[in-house]
XYZ file of C-alpha atoms in Angstrom:
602
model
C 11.183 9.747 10.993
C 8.843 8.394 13.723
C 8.859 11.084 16.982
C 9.395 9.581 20.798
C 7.336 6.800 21.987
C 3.384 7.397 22.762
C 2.301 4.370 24.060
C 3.816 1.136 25.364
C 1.836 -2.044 25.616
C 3.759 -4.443 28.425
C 2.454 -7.997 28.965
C -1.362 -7.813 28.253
C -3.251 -10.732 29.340
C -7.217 -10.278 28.512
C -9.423 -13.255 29.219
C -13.069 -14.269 28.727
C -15.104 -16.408 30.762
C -17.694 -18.739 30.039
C -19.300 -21.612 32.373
C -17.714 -24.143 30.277
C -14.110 -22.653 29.834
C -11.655 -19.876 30.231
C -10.274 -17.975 26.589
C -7.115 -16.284 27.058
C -7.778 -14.026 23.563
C -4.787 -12.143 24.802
C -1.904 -13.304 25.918
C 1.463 -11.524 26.939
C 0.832 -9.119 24.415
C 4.144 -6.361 24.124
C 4.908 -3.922 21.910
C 5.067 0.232 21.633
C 4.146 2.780 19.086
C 5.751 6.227 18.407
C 4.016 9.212 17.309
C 3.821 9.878 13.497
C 4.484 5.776 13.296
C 1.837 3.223 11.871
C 1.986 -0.356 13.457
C 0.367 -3.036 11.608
C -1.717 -5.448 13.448
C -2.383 -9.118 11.565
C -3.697 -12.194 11.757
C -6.777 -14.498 11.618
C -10.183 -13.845 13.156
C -9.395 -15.010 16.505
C -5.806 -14.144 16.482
C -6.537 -11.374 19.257
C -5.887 -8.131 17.250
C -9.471 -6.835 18.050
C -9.177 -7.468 21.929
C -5.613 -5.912 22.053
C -7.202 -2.793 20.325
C -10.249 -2.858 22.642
C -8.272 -3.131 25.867
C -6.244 -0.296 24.999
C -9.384 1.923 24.696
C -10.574 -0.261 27.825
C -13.887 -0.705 26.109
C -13.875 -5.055 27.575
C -17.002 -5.501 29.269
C -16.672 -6.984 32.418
C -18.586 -10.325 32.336
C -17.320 -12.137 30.614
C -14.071 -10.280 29.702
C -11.489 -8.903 31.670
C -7.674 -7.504 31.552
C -5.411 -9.605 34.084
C -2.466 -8.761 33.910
C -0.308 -6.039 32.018
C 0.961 -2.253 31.814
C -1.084 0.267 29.164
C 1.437 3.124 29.138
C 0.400 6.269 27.637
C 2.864 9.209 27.271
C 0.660 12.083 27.740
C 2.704 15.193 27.631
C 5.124 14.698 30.395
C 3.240 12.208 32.562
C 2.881 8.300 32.179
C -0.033 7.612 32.579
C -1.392 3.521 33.002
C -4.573 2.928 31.368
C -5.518 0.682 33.788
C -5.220 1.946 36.528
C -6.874 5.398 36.236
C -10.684 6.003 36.892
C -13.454 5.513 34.009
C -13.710 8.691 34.450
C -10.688 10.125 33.793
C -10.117 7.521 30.460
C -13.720 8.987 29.490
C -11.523 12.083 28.927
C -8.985 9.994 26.978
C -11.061 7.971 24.811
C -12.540 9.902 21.877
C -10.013 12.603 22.868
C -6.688 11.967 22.773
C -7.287 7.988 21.903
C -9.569 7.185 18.851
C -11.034 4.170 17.339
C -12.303 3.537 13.904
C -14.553 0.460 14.192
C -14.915 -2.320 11.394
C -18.573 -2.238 10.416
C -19.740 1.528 10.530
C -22.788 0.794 9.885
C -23.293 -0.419 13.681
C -20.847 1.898 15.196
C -23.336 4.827 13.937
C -26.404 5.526 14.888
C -28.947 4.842 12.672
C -31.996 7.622 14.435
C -29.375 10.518 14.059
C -28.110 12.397 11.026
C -24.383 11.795 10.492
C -23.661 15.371 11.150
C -25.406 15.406 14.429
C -23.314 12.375 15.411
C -19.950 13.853 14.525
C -20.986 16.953 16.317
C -22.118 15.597 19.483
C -18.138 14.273 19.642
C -16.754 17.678 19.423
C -19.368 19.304 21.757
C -19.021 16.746 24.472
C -14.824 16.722 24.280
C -13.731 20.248 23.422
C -17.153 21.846 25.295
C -17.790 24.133 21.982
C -21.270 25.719 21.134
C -23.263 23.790 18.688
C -22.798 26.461 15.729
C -19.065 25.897 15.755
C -19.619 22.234 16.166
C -21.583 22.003 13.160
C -19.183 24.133 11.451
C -16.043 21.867 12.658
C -17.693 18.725 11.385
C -18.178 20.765 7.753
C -14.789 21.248 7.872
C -14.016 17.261 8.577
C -16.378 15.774 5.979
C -13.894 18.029 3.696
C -11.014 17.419 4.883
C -11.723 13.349 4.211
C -13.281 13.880 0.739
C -16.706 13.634 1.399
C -18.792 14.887 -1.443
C -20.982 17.582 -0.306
C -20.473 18.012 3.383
C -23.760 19.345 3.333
C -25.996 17.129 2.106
C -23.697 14.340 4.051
C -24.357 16.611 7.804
C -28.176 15.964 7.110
C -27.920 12.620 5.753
C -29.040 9.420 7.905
C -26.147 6.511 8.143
C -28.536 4.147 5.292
C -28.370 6.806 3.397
C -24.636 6.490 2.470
C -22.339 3.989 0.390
C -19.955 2.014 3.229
C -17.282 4.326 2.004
C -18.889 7.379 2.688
C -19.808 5.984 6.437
C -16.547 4.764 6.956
C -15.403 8.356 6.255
C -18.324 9.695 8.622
C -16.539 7.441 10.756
C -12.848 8.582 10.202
C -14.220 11.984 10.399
C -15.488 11.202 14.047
C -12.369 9.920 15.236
C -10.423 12.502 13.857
C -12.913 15.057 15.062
C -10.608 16.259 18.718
C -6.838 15.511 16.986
C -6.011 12.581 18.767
C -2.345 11.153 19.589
C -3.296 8.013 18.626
C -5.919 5.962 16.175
C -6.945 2.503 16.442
C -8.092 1.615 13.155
C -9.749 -2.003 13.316
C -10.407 -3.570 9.736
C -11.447 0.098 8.272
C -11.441 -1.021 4.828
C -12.593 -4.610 5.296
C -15.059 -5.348 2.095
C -14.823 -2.190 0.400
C -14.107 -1.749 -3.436
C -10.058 -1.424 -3.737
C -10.582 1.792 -5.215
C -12.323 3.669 -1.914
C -9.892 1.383 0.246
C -7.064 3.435 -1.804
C -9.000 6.817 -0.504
C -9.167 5.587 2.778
C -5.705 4.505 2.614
C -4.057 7.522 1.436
C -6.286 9.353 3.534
C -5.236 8.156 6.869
C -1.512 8.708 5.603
C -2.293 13.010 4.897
C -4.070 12.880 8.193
C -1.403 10.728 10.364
C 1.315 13.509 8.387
C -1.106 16.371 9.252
C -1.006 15.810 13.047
C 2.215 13.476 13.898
C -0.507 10.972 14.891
C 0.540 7.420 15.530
C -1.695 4.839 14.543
C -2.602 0.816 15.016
C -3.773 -0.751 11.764
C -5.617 -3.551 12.293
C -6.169 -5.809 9.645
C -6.241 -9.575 7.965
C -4.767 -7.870 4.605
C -1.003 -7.955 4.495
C -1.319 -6.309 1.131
C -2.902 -3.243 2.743
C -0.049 -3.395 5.529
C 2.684 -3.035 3.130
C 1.145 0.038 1.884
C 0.504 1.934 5.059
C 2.754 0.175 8.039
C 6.096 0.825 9.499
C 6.218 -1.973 11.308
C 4.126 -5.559 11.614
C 2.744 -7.264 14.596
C 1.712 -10.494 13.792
C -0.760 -12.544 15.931
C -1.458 -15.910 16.646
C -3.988 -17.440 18.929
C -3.632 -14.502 21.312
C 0.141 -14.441 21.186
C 3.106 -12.208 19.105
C 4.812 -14.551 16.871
C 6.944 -12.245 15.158
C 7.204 -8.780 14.711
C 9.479 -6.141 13.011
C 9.861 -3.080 10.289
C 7.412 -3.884 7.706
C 10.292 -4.893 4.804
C 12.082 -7.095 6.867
C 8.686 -8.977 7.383
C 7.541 -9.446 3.948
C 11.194 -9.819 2.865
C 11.884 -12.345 4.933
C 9.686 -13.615 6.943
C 10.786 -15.750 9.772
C 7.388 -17.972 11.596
C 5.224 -20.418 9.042
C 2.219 -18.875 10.424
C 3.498 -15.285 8.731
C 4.222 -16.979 5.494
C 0.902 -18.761 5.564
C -0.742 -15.219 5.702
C 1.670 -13.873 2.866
C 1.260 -16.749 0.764
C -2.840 -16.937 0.440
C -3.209 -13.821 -0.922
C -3.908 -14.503 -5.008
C -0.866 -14.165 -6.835
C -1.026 -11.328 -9.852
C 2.441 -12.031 -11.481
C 1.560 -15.939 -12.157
C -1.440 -17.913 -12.612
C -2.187 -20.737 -9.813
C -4.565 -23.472 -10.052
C -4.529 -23.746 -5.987
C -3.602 -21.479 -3.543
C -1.469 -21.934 -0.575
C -3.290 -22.066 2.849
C -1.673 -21.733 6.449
C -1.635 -25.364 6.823
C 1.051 -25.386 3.882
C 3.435 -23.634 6.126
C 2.638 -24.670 9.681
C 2.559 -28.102 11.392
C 1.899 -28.658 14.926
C 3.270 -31.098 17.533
C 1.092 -33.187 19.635
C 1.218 -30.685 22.420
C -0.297 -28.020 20.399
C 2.885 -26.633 19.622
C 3.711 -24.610 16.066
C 6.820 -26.289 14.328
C 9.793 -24.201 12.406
C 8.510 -23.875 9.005
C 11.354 -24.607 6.995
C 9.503 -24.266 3.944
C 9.769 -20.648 1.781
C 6.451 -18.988 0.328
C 8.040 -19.762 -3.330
C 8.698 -23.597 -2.823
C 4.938 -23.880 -1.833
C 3.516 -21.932 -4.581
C 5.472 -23.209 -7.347
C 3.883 -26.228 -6.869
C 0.344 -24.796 -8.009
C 1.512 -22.955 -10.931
C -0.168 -23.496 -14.279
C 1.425 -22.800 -17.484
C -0.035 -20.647 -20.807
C 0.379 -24.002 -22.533
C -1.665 -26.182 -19.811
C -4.394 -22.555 -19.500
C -4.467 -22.298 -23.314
C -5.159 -25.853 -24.287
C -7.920 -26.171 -21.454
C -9.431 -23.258 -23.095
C -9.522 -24.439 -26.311
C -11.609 -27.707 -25.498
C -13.940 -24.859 -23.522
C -14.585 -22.537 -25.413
C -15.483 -25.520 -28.245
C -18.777 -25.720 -26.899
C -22.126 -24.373 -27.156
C -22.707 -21.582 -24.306
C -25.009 -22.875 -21.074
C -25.917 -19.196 -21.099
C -26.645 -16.157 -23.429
C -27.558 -12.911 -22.197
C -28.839 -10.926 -24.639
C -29.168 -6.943 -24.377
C -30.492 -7.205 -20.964
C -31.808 -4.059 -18.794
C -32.975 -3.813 -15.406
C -34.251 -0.203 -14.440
C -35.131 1.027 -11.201
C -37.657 4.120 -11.502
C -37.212 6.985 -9.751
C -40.430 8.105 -8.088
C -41.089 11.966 -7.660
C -44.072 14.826 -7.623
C -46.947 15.298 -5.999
C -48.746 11.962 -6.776
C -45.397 9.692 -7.296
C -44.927 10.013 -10.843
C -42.012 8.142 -12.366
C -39.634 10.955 -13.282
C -36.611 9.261 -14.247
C -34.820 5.821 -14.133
C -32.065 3.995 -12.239
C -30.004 2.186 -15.302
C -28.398 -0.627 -13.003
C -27.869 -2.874 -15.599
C -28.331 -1.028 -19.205
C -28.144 -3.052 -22.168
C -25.729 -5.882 -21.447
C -24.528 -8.965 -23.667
C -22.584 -11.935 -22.745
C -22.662 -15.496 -23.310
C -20.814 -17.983 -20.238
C -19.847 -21.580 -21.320
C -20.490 -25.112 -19.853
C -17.774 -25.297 -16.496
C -15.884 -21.945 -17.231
C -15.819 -19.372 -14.434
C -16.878 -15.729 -15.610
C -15.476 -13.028 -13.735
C -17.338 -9.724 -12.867
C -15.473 -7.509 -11.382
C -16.414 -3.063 -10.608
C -16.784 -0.711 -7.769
C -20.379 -0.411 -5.917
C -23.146 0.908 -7.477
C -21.564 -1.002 -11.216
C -24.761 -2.974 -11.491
C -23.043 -6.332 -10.800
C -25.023 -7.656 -8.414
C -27.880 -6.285 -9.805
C -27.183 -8.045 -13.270
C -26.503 -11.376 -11.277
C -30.144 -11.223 -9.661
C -31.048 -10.774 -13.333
C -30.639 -13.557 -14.810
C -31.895 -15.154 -12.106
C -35.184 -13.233 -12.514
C -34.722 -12.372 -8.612
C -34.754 -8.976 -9.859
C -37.292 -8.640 -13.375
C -35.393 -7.060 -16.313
C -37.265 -4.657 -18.401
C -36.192 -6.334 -21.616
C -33.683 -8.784 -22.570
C -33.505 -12.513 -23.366
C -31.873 -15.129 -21.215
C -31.478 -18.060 -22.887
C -30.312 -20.805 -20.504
C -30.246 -24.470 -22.582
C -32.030 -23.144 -25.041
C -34.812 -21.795 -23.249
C -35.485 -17.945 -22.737
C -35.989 -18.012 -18.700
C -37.814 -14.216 -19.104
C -40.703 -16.118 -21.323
C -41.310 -18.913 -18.156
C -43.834 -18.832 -16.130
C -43.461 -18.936 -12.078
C -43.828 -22.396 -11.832
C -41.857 -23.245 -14.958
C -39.404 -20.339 -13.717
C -39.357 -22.316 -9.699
C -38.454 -25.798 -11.345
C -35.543 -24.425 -13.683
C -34.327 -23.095 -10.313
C -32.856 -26.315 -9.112
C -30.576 -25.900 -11.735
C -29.326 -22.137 -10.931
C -28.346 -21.411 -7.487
C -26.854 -18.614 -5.771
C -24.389 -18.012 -3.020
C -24.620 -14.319 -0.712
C -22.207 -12.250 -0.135
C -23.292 -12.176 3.833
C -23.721 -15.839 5.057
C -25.519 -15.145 8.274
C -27.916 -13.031 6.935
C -29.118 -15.809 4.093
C -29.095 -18.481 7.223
C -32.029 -18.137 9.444
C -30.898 -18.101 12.957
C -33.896 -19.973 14.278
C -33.379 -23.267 12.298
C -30.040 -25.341 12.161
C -28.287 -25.639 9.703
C -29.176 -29.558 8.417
C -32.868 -27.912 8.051
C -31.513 -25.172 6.092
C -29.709 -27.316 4.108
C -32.634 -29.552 3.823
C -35.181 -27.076 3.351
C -34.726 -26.925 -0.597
C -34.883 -30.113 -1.327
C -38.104 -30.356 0.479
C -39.107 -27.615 -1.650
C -38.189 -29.444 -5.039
C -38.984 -33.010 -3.877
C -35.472 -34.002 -4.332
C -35.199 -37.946 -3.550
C -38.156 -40.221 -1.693
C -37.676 -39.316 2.092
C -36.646 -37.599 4.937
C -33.884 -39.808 5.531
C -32.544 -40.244 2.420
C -32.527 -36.250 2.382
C -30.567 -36.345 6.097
C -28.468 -39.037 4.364
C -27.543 -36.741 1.313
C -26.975 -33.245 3.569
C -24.643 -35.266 5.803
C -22.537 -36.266 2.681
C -22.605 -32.639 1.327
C -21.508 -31.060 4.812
C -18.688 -33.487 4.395
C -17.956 -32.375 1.329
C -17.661 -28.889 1.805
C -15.256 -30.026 4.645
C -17.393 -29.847 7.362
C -18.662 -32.561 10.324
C -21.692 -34.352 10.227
C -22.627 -33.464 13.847
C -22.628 -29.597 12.473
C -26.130 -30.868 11.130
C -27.460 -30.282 14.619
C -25.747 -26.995 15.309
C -26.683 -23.154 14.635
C -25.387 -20.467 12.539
C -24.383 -18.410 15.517
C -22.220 -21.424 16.505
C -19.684 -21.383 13.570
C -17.194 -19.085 12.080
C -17.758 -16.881 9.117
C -15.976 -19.304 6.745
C -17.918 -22.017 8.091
C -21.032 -20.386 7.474
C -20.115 -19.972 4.184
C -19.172 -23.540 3.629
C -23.103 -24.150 5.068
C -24.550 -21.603 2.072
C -22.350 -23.490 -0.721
C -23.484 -27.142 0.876
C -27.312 -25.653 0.688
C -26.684 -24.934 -2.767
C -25.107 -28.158 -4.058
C -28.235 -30.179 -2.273
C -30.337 -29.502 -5.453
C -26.871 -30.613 -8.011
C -27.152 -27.522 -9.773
C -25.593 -26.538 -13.165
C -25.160 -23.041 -12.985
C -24.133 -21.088 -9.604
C -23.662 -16.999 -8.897
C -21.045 -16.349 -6.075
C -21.980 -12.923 -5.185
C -19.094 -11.362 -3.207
C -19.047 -14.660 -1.223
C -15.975 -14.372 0.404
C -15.398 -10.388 0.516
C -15.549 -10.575 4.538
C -13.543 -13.579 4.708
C -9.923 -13.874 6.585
C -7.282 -13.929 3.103
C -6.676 -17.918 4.938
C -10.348 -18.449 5.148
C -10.856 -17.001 1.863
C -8.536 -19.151 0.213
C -9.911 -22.067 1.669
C -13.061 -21.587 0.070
C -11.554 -20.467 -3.290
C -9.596 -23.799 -3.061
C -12.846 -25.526 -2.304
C -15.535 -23.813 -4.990
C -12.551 -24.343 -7.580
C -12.536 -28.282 -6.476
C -16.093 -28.463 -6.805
C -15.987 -27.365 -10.418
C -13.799 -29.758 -11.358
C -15.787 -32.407 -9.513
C -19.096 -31.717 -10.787
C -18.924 -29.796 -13.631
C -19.949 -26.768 -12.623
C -20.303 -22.987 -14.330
C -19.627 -20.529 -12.173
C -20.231 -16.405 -12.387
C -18.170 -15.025 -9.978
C -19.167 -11.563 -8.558
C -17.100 -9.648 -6.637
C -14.688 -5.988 -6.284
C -11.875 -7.614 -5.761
C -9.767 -8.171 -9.059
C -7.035 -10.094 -7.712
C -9.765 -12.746 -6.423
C -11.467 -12.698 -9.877
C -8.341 -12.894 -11.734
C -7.368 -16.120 -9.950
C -11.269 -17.625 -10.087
C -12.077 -16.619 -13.558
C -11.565 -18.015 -17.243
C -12.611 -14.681 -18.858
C -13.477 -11.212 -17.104
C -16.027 -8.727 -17.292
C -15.381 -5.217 -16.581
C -18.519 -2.999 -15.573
C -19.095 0.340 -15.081
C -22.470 2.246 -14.304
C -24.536 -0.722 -15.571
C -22.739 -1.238 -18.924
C -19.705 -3.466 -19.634
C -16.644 -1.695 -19.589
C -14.100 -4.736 -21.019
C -14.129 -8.446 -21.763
C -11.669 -10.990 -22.344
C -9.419 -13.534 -20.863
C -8.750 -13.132 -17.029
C -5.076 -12.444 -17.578
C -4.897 -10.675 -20.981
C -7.099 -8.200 -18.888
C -4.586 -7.736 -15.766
C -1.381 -7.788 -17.739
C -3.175 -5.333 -20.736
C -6.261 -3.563 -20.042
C -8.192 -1.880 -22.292
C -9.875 0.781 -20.774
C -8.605 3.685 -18.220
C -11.358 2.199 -15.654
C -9.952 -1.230 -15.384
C -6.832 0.215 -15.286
C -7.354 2.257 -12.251
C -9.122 -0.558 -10.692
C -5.836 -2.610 -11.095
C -3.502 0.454 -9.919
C -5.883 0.231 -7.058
C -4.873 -3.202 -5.393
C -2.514 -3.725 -2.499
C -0.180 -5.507 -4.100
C 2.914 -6.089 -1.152
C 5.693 -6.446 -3.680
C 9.409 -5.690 -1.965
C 9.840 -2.629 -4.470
C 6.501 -1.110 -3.970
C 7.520 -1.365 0.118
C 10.657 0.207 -0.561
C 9.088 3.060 -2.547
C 6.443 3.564 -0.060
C 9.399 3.739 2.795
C 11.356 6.407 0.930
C 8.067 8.728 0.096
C 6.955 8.142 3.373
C 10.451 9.441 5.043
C 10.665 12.576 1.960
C 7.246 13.638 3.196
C 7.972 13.315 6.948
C 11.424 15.223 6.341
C 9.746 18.317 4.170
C 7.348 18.638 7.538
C 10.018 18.836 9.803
């Protein structure tokens, strides 16, 4: 069982100023955490979960934030010590020491000028004042001890160098580096493949075991919660609005805003045709206030479900048709350059000899870890990246036999969403010129204004304002930008679109707001859809049929749910054993491993 309380959290208020307006991102924030104990922190981007965690490692800059009001407590060996109150000098000997943080993107929190190695070092020397020989062989030890292959090669390695599981490990590695009490983990294993999320995962469990650590899990995923919490904080607009012991919360959970989050996660035991948002649960009074939600998670999403009857006879009248698309034996190899004068010595099979064909308005799944070749195979057909060999035939016409300009007019009719929407917006430009910008380029309709006209429409569309057409990307939210990137896309009324990992770093409500929103769009205008991503849950609920890939070949294909209820292969089937599923029995299993394991320490 959890050990005596570590650190108590007592009416945090943390605001942010602007000239315009005061935030309150945190407000009257209380809970505490015992050692050995794992507290889950979720909500919405926005919610506050981030700022809670950063105040507690006092890490707010001052402007524009600043903690107002509030007790930190920390229970460091027999004192009490308040976090804010004590010097920055004295919490410079907390943080990193006896309080660490695992940031959400590691590939900012390192530093990309020093080898991974020297990094983790440079923590141990400067905390436990060690000589640089035993830090080097300390951080060895670490990359073992969270599965790193070679520790080695990984000490010398530069951050760019590594997958984002192996830097999030660098990372957990680093905070784990001086045995902390307690570890902040914010979003660790937000848009990695379910598979290294499980590492991580079960990971941070041995470790948390190992040194009767208590830890804050902060995270948008109640699926991951219910595999690794004891108990849930849930966060709304800077406030609590329930908390408790991790089954009683996804049991029975008592605020709309906590079924909202519970509900928009894909369903794998049914198949939905919609699914449920936060606005489904929660309705607001005039005065901004949240209403009881009377409604349960199961009367809103038995209104979405589809039947085998209703899936099976809309299949039948789709797969009756000639395919949009045949990919035939396709292979796109990236050569590996080595010797004295750059010889090619060997090849990079990314995509390696790969058949498929995708029908007029079906959505094809592809689905694998990093590294699978899916993306690769997407920019493929495309001919963003050249295949070696290979026919695409798209209505009838072989796309690798096109010339550029032949190949730039047939790409009105193909269009692709990125996985990262602020890196395929340019920052400089709003976003009605980026919207615009295509249809410049393909001389879609007579003028300017009839252009403005049509953007306006589209933004609307995609559920968005038509004064947005005068705003910039740094001005909306990551959903919203992605709403921007699918509006660009419909400006040239394409026929065929790749959604590559388009809503991996979404919030599960954002995310399901665009799912809801891509899936109306199909039905509007007819579209085909391939549907890239490493999530299967989100493919399985997108996707007519699936493919499977593995190290550029295709692993299994079929129908969507004939793949999830009986797979084929041992791959997919670890992939599926993989996903953080939050059903009641798999939290009550977890619960009674989790208190065998803590009672055979003791």
């Amino acid at each position: 069982m959890a050990g005596n309380t570590i650190l108590e959290i007592k009416n945090l208020v943390t605001r942010f100023y602007t000239e315009d307006e005061t935030i309150t991102a945190v407000n009257d924030v209380s809970f505490s955490l015992k050692a050995g104990e794992t507290i889950g922190i979720v909500g919405e981007s926005g919610s506050g979960k981030s700022v809670t965690s950063l105040s507690i490692m006092r890490l707010i800059s001052y402007p524009p934030g600043k903690i107002v009001r509030g007790e930190i407590l920390y229970h460091r060996d027999n004192n009490i010590v308040d976090i804010l109150q004590i010097s920055e000098r004295e919490m410079r000997t907390i943080r990193g020491n006896e309080i660490s943080m695992i940031f959400q993107e590691p590939m900012t929190s390192l530093n990309p000028v020093y080898t991974c190695g020297n990094q983790v070092a440079e923590a141990i020397q400067l905390h436990q004042k060690v000589k640089a020989s035993l830090a080097k062989e300390l951080s060895l030890e670490l990359f073992e001890k969270v599965k790193l292959p070679d520790p080695g090669r990984i000490f010398s390695a530069y951050p760019h160098q590594l997958s984002g599981g192996q830097k999030q490990r660098v990372m957990i590695a680093m905070a784990m580096s001086c045995d902390p009490k307690i570890l902040i983990a914010d979003e660790p294993t937000t848009a990695l493949d379910v598979t290294v999320q499980k590492t991580i995962l079960d990971l941070m469990k041995e470790l948390q075991e190992e040194h009767d650590m208590g830890i804050l899990f902060i995270t948008h995923d109640l699926g991951v919660i219910a595999e690794l919490a004891d108990k849930v904080v849930v966060m709304y607009k800077g406030k609590i609005v329930e908390q408790g012991n991790v089954l009683d919360i996804f049991a029975n959970p008592q605020h709309p805003y906590t079924k909202g989050l519970l509900a928009c996660r894909p369903p794998l035991n049914r198949r939905l045709y919609w699914l449920p948002t936060i606005s489904d649960f929660m309705e607001t009074s005039a005065d901004g206030k949240v209403k009881e939600g009377k409604r349960s998670i199961e009367e809103v999403i038995d209104k979405f479900v589809i039947t085998k009857e209703e899936r099976s006879k809309a299949h039948e009248k789709l797969y009756k048709q000639e395919p949009l698309l045949q990919i035939k034996n396709i292979k796109t190899y990236f050569p590996v350059n080595k010797g004295l004068f750059g010889r090619v010595t060997d090849y990079i099979k990314a995509v390696d000899d790969v058949s498929f064909d995708i029908f007029p308005g079906e959505t094809l799944g592809l689905v694998g870890e990093s590294g699978c070749g899916k993306t690769t195979l997407g920019r493929s057909i495309l001919r963003l990246e050249e295949p070696m060999e290979g026919e695409i035939i798209y209505r009838g016409k072989d796309l690798m036999k096109l010339s550029k300009s032949e190949l730039r007019k047939m790409r009105s009719e193909m269009q692709i969403i990125f996985q990262d929407p602020y890196s395929s917006l340019n920052p400089r430009i709003t976003i009605g010129e980026a919207i615009i910008e295509p249809m410049n380029v393909h001389g879609i309709l007579g003028s300017q204004k009839e252009r403005k006209e049509r953007v306006i429409e589209i933004l609307e569309r995609v559920k968005m304002d038509a004064s947005h057409y005068y705003r910039y990307p740094h001005e909306f939210s990551g959903g919203q930008r992605q709403r921007v990137c699918i509006a660009r896309a419909l400006t040239l009324n394409p026929k065929f679109i790749i959604c590559d990992e388009s809503v991996s770093a979404l919030d599960v409500s954002i995310q399901a707001q665009v799912l809801n929103l891509l899936n109306e769009l199909r039905e509007d205008f007819g579209f085909t859809y391939m549907f890239i991503s490493h999530d299967l849950s989100i493919v399985k609920f997108m996707s007519d049929r699936m493919i499977v890939m593995k190290d550029g070949k295709i692993e299994e294909i079929g129908d969507a749910d004939d793949i999830y209820t009986n797979p084929q292969s041992d791959y997919t089937r670890s992939l599926i054993e993989a996903i953080p599923k939050g059903e009641i029995a798999d939290i009550e299993r977890s619960i009674q491993e989790k208190k065998a394991r803590r009672e055979a320490i003791t």
